[in-house]
Short mmCIF file of C-alpha atoms in Angstrom, two decimals:
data_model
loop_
_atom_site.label_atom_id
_atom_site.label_comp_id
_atom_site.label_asym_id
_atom_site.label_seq_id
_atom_site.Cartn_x
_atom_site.Cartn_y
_atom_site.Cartn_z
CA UNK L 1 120.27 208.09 165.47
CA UNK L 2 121.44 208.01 161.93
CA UNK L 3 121.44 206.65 158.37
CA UNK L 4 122.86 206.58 155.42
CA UNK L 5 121.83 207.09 151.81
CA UNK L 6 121.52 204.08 150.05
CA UNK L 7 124.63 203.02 148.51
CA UNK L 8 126.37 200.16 146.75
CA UNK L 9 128.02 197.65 149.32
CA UNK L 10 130.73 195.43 148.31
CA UNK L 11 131.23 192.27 150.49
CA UNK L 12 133.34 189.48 150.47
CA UNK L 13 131.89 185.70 151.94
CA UNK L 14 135.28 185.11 153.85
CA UNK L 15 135.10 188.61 155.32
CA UNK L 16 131.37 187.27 156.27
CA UNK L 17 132.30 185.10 158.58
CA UNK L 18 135.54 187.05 160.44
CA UNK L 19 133.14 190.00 161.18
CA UNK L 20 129.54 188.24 162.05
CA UNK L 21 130.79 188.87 165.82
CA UNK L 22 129.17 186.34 168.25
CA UNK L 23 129.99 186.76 172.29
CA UNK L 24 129.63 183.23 173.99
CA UNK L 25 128.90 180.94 170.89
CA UNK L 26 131.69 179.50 168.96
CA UNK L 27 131.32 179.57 165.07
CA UNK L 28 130.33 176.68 163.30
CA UNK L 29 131.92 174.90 160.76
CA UNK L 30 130.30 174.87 157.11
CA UNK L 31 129.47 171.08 157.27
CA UNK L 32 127.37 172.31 161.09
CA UNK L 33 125.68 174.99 159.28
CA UNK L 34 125.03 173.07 156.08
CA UNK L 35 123.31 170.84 158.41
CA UNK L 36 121.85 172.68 160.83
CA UNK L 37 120.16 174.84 157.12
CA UNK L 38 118.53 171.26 156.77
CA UNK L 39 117.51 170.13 160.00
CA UNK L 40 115.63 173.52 159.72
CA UNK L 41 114.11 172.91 156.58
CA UNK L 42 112.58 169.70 157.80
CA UNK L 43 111.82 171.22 160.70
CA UNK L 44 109.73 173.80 158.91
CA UNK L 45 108.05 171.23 156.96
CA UNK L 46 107.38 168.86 160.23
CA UNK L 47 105.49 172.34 160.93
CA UNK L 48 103.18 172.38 158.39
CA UNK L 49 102.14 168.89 158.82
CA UNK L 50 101.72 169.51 161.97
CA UNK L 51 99.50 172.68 161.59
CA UNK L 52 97.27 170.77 159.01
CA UNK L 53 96.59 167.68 160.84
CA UNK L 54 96.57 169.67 164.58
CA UNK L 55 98.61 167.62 166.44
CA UNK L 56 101.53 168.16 168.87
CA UNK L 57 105.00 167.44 167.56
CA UNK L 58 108.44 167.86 168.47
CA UNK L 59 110.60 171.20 169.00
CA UNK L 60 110.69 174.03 166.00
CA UNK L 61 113.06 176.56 164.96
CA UNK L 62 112.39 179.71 166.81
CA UNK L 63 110.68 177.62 170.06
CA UNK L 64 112.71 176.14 173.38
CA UNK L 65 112.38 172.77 174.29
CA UNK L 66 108.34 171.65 173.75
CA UNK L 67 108.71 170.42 177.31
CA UNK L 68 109.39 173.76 178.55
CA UNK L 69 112.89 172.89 179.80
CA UNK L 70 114.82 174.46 176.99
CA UNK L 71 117.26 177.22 176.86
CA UNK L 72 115.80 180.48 175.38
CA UNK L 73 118.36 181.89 173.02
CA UNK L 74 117.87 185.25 171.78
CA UNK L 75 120.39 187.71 169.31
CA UNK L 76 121.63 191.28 170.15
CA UNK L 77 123.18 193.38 167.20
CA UNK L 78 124.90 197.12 167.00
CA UNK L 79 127.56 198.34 165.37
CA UNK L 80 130.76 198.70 166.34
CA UNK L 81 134.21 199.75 165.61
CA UNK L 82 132.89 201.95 162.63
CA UNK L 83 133.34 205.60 161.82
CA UNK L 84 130.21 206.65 161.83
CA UNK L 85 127.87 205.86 165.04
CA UNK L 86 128.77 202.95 167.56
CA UNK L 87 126.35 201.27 169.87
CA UNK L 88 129.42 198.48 171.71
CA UNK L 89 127.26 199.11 174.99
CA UNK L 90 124.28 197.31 173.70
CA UNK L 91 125.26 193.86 172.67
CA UNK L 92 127.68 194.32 175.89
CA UNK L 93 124.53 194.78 178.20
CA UNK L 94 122.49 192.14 176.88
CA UNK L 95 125.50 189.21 177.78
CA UNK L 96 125.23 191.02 181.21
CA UNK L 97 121.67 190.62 181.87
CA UNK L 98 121.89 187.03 180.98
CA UNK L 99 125.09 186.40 183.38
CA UNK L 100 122.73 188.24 185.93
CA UNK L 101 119.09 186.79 185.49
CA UNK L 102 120.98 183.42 184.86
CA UNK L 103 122.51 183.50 188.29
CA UNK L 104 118.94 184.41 189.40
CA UNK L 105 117.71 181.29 187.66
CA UNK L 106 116.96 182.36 184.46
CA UNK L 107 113.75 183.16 183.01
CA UNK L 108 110.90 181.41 184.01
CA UNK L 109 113.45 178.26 185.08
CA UNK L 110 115.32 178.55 181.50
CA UNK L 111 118.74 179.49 180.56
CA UNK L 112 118.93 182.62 178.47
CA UNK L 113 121.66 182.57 175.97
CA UNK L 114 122.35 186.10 173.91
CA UNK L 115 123.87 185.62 170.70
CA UNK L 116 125.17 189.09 169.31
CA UNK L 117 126.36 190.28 165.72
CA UNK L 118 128.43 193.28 164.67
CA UNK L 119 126.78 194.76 161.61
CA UNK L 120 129.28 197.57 161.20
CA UNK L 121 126.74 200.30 159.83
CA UNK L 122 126.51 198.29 156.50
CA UNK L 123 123.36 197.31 155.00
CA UNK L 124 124.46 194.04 153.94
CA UNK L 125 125.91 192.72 156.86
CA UNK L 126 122.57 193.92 158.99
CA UNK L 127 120.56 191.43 156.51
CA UNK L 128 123.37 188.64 157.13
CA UNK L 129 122.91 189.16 160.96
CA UNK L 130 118.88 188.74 160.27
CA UNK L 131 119.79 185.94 158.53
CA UNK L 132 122.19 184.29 161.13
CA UNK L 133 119.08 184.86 163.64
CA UNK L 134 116.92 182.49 161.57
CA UNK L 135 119.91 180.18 161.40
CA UNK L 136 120.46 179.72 164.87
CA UNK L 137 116.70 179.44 165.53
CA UNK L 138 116.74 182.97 168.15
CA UNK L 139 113.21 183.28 169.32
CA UNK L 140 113.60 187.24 169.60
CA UNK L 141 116.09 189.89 168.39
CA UNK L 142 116.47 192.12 171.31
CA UNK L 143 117.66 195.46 172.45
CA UNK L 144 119.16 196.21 168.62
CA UNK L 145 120.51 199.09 166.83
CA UNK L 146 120.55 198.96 163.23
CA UNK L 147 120.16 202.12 160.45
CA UNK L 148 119.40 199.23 158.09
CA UNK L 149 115.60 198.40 158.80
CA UNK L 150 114.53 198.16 155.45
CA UNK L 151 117.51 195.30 155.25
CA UNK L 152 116.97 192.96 158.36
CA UNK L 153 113.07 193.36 159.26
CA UNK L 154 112.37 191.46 155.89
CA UNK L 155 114.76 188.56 156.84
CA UNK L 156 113.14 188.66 160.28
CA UNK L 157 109.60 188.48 158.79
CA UNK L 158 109.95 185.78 156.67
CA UNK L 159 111.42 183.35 159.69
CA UNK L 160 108.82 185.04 162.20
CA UNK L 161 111.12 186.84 164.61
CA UNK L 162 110.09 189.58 166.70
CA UNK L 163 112.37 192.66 166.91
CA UNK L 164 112.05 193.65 170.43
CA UNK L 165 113.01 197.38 171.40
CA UNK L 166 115.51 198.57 168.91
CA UNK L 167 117.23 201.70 169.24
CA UNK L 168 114.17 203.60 167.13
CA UNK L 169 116.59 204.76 164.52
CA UNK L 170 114.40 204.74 161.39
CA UNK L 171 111.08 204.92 160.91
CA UNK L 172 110.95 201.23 159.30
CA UNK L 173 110.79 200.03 163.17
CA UNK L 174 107.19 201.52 163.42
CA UNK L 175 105.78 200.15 160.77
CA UNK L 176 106.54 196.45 160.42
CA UNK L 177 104.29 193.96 162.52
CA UNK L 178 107.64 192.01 163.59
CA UNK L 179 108.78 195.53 165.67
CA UNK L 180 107.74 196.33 168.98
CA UNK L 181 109.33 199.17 169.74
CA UNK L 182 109.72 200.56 173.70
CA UNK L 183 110.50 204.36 172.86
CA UNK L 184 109.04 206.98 169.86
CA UNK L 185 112.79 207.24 168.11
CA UNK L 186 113.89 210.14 167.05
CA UNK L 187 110.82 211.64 165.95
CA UNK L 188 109.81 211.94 169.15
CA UNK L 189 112.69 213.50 170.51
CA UNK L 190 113.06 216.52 168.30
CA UNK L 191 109.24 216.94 168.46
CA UNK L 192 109.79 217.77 172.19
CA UNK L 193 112.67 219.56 171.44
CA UNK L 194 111.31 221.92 169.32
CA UNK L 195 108.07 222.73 171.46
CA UNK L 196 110.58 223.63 174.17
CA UNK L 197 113.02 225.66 171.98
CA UNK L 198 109.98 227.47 170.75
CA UNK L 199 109.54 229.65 173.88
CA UNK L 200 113.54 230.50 174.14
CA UNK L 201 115.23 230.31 170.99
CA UNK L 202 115.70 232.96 168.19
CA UNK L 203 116.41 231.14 164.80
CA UNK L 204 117.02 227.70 165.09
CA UNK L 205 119.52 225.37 162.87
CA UNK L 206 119.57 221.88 162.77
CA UNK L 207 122.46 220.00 162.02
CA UNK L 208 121.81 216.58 160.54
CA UNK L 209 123.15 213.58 158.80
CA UNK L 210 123.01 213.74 154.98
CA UNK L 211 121.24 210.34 155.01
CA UNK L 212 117.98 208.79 154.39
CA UNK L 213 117.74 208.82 158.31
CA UNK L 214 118.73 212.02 158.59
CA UNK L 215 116.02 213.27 155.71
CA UNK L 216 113.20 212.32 158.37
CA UNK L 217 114.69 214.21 161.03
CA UNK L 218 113.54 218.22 160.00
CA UNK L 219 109.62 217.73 160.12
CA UNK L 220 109.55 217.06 163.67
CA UNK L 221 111.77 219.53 165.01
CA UNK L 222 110.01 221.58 162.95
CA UNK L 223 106.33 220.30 164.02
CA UNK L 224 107.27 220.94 167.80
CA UNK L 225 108.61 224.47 166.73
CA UNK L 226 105.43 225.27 164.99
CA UNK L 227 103.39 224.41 168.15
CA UNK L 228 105.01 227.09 170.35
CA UNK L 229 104.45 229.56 167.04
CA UNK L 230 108.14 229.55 166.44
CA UNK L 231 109.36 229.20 162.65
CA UNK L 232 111.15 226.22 161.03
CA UNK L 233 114.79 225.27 161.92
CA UNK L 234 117.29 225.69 159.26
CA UNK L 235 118.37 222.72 157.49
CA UNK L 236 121.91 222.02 157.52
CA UNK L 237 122.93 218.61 155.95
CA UNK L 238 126.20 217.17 157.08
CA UNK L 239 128.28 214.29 156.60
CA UNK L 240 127.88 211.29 159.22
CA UNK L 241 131.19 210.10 159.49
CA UNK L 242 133.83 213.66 159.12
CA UNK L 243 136.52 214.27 161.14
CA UNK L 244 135.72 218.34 161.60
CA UNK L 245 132.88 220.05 160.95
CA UNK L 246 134.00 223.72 160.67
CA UNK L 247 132.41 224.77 157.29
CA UNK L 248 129.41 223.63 158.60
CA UNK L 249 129.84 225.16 162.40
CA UNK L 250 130.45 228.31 160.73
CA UNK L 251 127.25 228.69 158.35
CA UNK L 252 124.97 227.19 161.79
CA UNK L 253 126.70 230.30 163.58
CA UNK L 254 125.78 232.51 160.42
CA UNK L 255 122.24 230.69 160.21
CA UNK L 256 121.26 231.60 163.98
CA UNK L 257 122.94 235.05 164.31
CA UNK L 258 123.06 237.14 160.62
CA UNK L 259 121.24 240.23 161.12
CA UNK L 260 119.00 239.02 158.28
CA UNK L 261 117.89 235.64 160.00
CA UNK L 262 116.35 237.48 163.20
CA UNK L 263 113.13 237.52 161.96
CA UNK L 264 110.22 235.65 163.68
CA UNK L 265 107.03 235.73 165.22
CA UNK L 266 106.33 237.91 168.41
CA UNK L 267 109.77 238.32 170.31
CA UNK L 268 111.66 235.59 168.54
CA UNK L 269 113.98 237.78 166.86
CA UNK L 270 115.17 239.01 170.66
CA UNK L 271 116.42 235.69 171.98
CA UNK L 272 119.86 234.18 170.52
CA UNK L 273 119.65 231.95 168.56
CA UNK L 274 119.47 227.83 169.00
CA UNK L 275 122.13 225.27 167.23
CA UNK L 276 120.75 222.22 167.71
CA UNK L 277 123.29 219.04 166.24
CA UNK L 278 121.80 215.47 165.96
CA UNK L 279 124.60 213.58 164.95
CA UNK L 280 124.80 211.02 166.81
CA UNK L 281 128.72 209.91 167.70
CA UNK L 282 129.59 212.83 165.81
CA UNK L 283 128.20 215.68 167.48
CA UNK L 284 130.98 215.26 169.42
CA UNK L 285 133.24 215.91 166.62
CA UNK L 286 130.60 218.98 165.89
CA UNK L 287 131.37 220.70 168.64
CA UNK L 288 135.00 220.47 168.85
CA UNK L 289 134.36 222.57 165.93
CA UNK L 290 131.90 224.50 167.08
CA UNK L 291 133.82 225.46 170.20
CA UNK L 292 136.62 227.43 168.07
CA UNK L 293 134.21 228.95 165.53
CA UNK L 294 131.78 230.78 168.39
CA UNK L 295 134.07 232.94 170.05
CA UNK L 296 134.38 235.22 166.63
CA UNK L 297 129.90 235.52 166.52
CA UNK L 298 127.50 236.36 169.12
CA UNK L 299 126.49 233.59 171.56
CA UNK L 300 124.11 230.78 170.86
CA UNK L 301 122.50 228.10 172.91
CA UNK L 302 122.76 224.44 172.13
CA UNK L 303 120.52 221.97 172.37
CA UNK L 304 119.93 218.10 170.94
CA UNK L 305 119.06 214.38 172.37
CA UNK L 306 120.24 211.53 173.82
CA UNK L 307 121.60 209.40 171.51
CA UNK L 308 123.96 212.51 170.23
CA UNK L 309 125.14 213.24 173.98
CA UNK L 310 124.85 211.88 176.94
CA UNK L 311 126.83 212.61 180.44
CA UNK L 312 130.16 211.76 179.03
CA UNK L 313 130.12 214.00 176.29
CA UNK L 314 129.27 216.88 178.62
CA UNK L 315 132.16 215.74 180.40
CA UNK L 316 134.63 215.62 177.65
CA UNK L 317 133.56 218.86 176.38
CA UNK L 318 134.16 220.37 180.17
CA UNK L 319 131.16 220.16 182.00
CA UNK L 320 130.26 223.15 183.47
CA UNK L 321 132.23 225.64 181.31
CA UNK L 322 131.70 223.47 177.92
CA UNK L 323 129.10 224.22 175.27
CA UNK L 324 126.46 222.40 176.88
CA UNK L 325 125.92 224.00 179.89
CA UNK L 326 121.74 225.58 179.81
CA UNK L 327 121.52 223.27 177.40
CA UNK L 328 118.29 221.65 176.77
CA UNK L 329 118.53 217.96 176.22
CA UNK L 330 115.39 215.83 175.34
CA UNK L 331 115.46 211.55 175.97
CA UNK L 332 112.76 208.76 176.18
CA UNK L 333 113.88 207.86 179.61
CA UNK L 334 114.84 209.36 183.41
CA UNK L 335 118.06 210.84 183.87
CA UNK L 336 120.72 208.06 184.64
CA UNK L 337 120.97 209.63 188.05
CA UNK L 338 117.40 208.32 188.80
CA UNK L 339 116.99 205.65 191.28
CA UNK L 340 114.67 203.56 188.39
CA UNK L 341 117.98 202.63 187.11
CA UNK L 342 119.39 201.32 190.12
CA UNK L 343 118.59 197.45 189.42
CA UNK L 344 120.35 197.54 185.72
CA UNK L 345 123.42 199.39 187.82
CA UNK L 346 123.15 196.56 190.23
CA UNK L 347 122.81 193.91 187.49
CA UNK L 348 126.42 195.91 185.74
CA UNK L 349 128.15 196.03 188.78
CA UNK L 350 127.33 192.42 189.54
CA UNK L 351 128.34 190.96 185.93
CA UNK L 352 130.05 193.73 183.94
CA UNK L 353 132.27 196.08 186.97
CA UNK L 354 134.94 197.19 184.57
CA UNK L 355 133.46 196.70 181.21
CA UNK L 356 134.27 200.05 179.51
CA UNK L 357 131.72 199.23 176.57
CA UNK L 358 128.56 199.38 179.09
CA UNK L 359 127.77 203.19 180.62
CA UNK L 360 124.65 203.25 182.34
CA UNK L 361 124.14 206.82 181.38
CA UNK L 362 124.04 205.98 177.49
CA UNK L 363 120.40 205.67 175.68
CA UNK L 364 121.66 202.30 174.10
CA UNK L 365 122.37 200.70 177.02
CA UNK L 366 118.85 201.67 178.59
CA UNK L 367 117.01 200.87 175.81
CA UNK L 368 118.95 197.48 175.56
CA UNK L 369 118.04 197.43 179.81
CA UNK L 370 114.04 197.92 178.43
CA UNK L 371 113.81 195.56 175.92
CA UNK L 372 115.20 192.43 178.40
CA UNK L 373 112.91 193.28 180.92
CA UNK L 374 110.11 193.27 178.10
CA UNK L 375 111.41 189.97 176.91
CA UNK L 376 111.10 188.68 181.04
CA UNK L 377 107.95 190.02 181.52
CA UNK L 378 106.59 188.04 178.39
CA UNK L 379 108.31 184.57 178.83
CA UNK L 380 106.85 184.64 182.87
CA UNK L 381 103.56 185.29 181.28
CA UNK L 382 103.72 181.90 179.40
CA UNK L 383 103.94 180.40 182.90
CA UNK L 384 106.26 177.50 181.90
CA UNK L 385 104.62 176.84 178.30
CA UNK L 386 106.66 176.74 174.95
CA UNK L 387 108.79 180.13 174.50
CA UNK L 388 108.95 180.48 170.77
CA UNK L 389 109.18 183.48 168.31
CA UNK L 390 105.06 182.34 167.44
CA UNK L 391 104.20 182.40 171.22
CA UNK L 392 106.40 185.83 172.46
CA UNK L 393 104.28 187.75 169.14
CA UNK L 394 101.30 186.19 169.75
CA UNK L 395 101.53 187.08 173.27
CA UNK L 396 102.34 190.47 172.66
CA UNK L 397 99.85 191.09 169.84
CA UNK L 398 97.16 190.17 172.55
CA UNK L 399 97.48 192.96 174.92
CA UNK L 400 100.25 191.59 177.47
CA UNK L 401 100.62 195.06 179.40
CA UNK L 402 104.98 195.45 180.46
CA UNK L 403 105.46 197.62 183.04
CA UNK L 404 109.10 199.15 183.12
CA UNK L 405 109.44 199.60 186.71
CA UNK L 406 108.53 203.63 185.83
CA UNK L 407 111.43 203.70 183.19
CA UNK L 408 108.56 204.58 180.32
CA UNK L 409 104.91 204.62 181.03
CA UNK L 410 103.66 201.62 180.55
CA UNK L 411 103.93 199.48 176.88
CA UNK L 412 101.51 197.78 175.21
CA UNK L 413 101.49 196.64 171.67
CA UNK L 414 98.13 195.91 170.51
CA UNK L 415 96.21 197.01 167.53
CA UNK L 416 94.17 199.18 169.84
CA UNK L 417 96.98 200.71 171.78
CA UNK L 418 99.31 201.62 168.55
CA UNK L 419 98.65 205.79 167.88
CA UNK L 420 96.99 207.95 165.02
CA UNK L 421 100.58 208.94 163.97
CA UNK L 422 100.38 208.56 160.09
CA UNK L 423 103.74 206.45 159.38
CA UNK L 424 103.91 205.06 162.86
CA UNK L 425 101.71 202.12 163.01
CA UNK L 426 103.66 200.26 165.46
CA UNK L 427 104.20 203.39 167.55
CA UNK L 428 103.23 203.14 171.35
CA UNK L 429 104.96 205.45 173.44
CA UNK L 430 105.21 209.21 172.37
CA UNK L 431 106.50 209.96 175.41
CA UNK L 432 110.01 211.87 176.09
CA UNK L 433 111.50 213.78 179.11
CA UNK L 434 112.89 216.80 178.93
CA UNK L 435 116.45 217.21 180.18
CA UNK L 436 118.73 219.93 180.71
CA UNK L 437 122.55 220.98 181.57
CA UNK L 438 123.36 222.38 185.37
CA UNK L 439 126.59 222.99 186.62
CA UNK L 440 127.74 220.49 183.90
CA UNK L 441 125.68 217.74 185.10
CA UNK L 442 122.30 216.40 183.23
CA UNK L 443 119.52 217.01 185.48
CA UNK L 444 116.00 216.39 184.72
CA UNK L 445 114.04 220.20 183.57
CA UNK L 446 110.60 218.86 183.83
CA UNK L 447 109.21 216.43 186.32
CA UNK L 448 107.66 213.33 184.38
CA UNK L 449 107.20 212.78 180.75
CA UNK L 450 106.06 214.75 177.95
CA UNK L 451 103.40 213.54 175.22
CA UNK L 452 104.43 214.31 171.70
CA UNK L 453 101.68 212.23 169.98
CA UNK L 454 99.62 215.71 169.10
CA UNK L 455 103.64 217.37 167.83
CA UNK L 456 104.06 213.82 165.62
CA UNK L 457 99.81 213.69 163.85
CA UNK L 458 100.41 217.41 163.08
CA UNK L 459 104.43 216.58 161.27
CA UNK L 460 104.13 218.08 158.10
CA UNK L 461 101.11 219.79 158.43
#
């Protein structure tokens, strides 16, 4: 759930082509892509002739076979092997679920294919992996995380490919038509943090990534604060991709417990004080710090959201005596213990047992999980017709309802169904649980979800 400030990439063409990752496809040779580049250009033109004199003609880029018979090929990007955040379990996931809906028989009678890309946190090589989808003629991107929005959705655009459930990291992925995002990002998340912090925390610091991502992170936490009559976090910038953090575990200790920071409304100044750290792989390396620095000031809770920890960092951090432990944790989904996940475990166990890179208990991973079962729902709705890029939008832009099997309420992307959230045009689903740290082990606080969309129309308010 981070960014990065926009900054001058450097990028050779024969590094290109050694780090455009693809699972089961093999690369293909200049000449193949120099002609593949023109059989798409003619293929766009046999389009527009076709459009203007309203006739039927032969398979398009972005479409399976006109007959309906045609594989449906699809692209799955993340990051990974970076040192900033890593999403390996996404990509990883989405060659799963085709191995396992392809030994079910595919979707709707068609072979899926799930091309990925490793776009390695850089904003160039994000646009080159947009690129690459319009290349190989994907009808979807799927189940994505990318910081670079503002990079790949124009790429996307122009070639008319939906971006199905990304990982919600920037706000670009609720405004452009081509997004149809299945969770509220990260706006959503510290919204319904800070509403819950409000009734137990004393001063509140928020650690963030100094990044463009990170810049859009304060207002919410600070929104849901406000609504339980709490005052605004601290604001403590950070760098995304350190190796310790302990000048700036230190001055979040000396934000939430100084004798001069326990001021507040009613009996805020009475409760200890909150550090809440939101970034992502490396709130991890946060609280490595963070564990050495608190024993010399009084004690603090934590708190923070999927995305920055899941089950495994509570683990590695030691569970039931680490820093987590009371710990309120907010997500867009169940707990990974819940038995709505038990048909992607069944689907890992059946075509991934072993892969390290997939953990059902990380955010990617679900939200990858979402956005293929979005994808199903859409191509079964075409009842055998042409799956293209044109008919999976158009489909969804007319009110196709996806039910998630209770993993989110259910989605819906028309123009009537997006929410008054100015900035958030394409956002449907405000809705996050609310999560918290027992015994070491992340159990659910709250039964059901909880609504943000009032916390995210009064942001910056």
């Amino acid at each position: 759930m981070t960014g990065r400030r926009r900054t001058r990439s450097t990028f050779r063409t024969s590094h290109t082509l050694h780090t455009l990752g693809t699972s089961s496809t093999s690369r293909t040779s200049r000449t193949s892509r120099t002609t593949r580049t023109f059989r798409t250009v003619r293929s766009f033109s046999a389009l527009a002739v076709c459009a203007a004199l309203a006739v039927g003609c032969g398979v398009v880029p972005g479409t399976s076979d006109g007959s309906g018979s045609g594989d449906i090929t699809v692209m799955t990007w993340a990051p990974e092997d970076t040192n900033a955040t890593n999403k390996p379990g996404m990509p990883a996931m989405a060659q799963a679920y085709a191995r396992w809906i392809n030994a079910k028989g595919g979707l709707g009678g068609r072979k899926l294919k799930v091309l990925t890309c490793n776009e390695h946190n850089d904003r160039v090589i994000a646009a080159k992996c947009a690129r690459r989808a319009a290349e190989e003629d994907v009808v979807a991107v799927v189940g994505s995380y990318s910081q670079f929005g503002d990079s790949f959705l124009g790429p996307l655009g122009s070639a008319g490919i939906p971006y199905i459930g990304g990982f919600g990291v920037t706000n670009d992925e609720f405004t452009s038509p081509m997004s149809y995002p299945v969770n509220g990002g990260s706006p959503t998340l510290l919204a319904g943090l800070g509403q819950e912090l409000a009734a137990v925390c004393g001063p509140v610091a928020l650690i963030r990534p100094d990044s463009i991502a990170g810049d859009q992170l304060p207002p919410y936490l600070d929104s849901g604060l406000k609504a339980g009559g709490h005052s605004p976090a601290a604001d403590q910038l950070a760098p995304e991709n350190a190796t310790e953090y302990a000048t700036h575990t230190k001055l979040a200790l000396e934000q939430t417990t100084a004798p001069d920071t326990q001021t507040g409304t009613g009996t805020e100044a009475d409760r200890k004080g909150c550090v809440v750290p939101a970034l992502g792989d490396r709130t991890n390396t946060f609280m490595d710090s963070f564990r050495r620095d608190r024993e010399d000031y009084p004690a603090v809770r934590t708190a923070t959201v999927l995305g920055s920890v899941d089950q495994t960092v509570i683990n590695a951090t030691g569970g039931k005596s680490g820093p987590y432990e009371d710990s309120y944790i907010t997500g867009w989904y169940p707990v990974a213990s819940d038995p709505r996940w038990d048909q992607m475990k069944q689907a890992i166990n059946e075509e991934a047992f072993g892969d390290n890179r997939i953990d059902p208990q990380d955010a990617g991973v679900q939200t990858t999980w979402i956005a293929y079962t979005v994808l199903k729902a859409v191509v079964e709705s075409l009842d055998g017709g042409e799956v293209s890029s044109t008919t999976i939008r158009r489909t969804l832009d007319d009110g196709l309802q996806v039910t998630t099997g209770g993993l989110t309420p259910p989605l819906r992307w028309r123009l009537l169904d997006v929410l008054a959230v100015i900035g958030f045009p394409r956002l449907v689903n405000p809705q996050v649980t609310l999560q918290v740290v027992r015994d070491g082990r992340l159990v659910a606080a709250r039964k059901g979800f909880v609504n943000t969309r009032k916390l995210l129309e009064s942001a910056d308010d």
